[in-house]
Short mmCIF file of N, CA and C in Angstrom, two decimals:
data_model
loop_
_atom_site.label_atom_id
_atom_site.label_comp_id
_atom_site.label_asym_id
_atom_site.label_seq_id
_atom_site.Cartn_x
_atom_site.Cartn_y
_atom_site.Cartn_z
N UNK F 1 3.09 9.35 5.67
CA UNK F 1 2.56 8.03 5.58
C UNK F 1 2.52 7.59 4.12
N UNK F 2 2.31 8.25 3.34
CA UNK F 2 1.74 8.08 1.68
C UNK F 2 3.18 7.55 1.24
N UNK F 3 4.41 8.66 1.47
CA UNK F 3 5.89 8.02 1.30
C UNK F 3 6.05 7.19 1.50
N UNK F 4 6.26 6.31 3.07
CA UNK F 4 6.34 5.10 3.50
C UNK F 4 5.99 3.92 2.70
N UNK F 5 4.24 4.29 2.43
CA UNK F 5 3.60 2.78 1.96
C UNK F 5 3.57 3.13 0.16
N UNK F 6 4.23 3.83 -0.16
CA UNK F 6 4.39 3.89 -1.42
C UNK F 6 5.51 3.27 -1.73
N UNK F 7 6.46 3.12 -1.05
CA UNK F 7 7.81 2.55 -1.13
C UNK F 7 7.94 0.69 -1.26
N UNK F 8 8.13 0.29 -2.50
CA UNK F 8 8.17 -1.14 -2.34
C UNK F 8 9.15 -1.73 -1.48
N UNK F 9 8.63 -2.97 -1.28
CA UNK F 9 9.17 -3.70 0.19
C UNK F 9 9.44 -5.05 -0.33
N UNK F 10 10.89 -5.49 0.14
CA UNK F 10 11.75 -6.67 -0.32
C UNK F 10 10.53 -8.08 0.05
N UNK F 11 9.98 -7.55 1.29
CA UNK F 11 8.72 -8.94 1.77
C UNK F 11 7.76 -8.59 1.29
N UNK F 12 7.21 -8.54 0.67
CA UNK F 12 6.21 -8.03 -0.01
C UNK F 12 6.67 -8.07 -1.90
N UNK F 13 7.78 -9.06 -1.93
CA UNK F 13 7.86 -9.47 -3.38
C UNK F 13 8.30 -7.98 -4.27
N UNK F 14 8.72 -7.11 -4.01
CA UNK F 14 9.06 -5.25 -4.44
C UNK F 14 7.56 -5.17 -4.61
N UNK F 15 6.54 -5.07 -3.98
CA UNK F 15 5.44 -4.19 -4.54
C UNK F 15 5.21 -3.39 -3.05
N UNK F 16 4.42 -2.23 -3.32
CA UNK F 16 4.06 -1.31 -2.34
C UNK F 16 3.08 -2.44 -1.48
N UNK F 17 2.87 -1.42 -0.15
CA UNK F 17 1.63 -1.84 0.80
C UNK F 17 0.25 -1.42 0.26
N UNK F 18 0.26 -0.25 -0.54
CA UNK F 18 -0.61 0.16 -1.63
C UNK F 18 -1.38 -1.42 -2.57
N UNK F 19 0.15 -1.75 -3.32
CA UNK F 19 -0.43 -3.14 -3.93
C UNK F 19 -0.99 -3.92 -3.52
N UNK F 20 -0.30 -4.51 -2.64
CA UNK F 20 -0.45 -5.48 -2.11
C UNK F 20 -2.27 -5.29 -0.89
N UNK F 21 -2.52 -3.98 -0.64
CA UNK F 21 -3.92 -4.14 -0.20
C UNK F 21 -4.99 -4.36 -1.55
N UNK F 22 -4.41 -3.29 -2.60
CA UNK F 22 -6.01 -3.36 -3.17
C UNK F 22 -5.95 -5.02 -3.65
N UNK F 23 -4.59 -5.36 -4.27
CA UNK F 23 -4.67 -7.00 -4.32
C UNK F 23 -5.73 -7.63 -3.96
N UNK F 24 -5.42 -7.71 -2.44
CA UNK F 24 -6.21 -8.60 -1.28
C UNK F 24 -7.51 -8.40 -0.90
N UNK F 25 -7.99 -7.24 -1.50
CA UNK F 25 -9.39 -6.52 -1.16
C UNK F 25 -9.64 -5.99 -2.34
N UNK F 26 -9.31 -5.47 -3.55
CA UNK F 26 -9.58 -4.59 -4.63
C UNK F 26 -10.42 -3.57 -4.10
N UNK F 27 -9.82 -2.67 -2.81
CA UNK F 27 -10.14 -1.28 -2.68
C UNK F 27 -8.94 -0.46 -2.64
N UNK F 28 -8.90 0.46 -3.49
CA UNK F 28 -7.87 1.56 -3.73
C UNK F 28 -7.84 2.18 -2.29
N UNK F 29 -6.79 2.04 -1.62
CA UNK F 29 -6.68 2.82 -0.14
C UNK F 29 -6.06 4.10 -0.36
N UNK F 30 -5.20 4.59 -1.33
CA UNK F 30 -5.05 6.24 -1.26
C UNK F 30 -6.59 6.65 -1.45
N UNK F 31 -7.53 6.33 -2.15
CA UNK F 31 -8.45 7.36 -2.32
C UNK F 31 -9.20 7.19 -1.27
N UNK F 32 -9.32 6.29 -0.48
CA UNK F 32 -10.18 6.22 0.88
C UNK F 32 -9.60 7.73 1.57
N UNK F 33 -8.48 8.00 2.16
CA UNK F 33 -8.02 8.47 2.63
C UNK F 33 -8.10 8.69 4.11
N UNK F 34 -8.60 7.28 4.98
CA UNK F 34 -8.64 7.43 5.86
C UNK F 34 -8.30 6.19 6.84
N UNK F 35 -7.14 5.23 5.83
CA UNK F 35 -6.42 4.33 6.32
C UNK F 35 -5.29 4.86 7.19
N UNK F 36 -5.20 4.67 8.09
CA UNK F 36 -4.10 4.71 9.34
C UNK F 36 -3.95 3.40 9.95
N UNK F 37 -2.62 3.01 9.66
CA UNK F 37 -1.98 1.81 10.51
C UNK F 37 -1.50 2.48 12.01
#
Protein backbone atom coordinates (compact mmCIF):
# COMPACT_ATOMS: atom_id res chain seq x y z
CA UNK A 1 0.00 0.00 0.00
CA UNK A 2 2.81 2.60 1.12
CA UNK A 3 4.33 1.87 -2.68
CA UNK A 4 1.14 2.56 -4.40
CA UNK A 5 0.22 5.91 -2.61
CA UNK A 6 3.70 7.00 -2.61
CA UNK A 7 3.77 6.99 -6.30
CA UNK A 8 2.77 10.39 -7.91
CA UNK A 9 -0.31 10.48 -10.03
CA UNK A 10 -0.78 12.38 -13.48
CA UNK A 11 -4.57 13.50 -11.73
CA UNK A 12 -3.44 14.54 -8.91
CA UNK A 13 -1.12 17.31 -10.66
CA UNK A 14 2.40 14.54 -10.09
CA UNK A 15 1.97 14.70 -6.34
CA UNK A 16 1.43 11.52 -4.18
CA UNK A 17 -2.03 10.54 -2.43
CA UNK A 18 0.29 11.11 0.62
CA UNK A 19 0.31 14.96 -0.59
CA UNK A 20 -2.41 15.57 -1.62
CA UNK A 21 -4.20 14.22 1.91
CA UNK A 22 -2.10 16.00 4.40
CA UNK A 23 -2.82 19.09 1.90
CA UNK A 24 -6.53 18.76 2.44
CA UNK A 25 -6.43 17.91 6.14
CA UNK A 26 -2.73 18.69 7.36
CA UNK A 27 -2.58 15.15 8.95
CA UNK A 28 0.49 13.14 8.02
CA UNK A 29 -1.24 9.68 7.07
CA UNK A 30 2.02 7.44 6.96
CA UNK A 31 2.43 8.10 10.61
CA UNK A 32 -1.20 7.36 11.49
CA UNK A 33 -0.66 4.07 10.18
CA UNK A 34 -3.93 2.99 10.07
CA UNK A 35 -5.34 4.46 6.81
CA UNK A 36 -6.76 1.74 4.55
CA UNK A 37 -8.64 2.64 1.40
Amino acid sequence: MNKLNSRPRKCLGFKTPYQVFFERTGIDARQLGVVRL
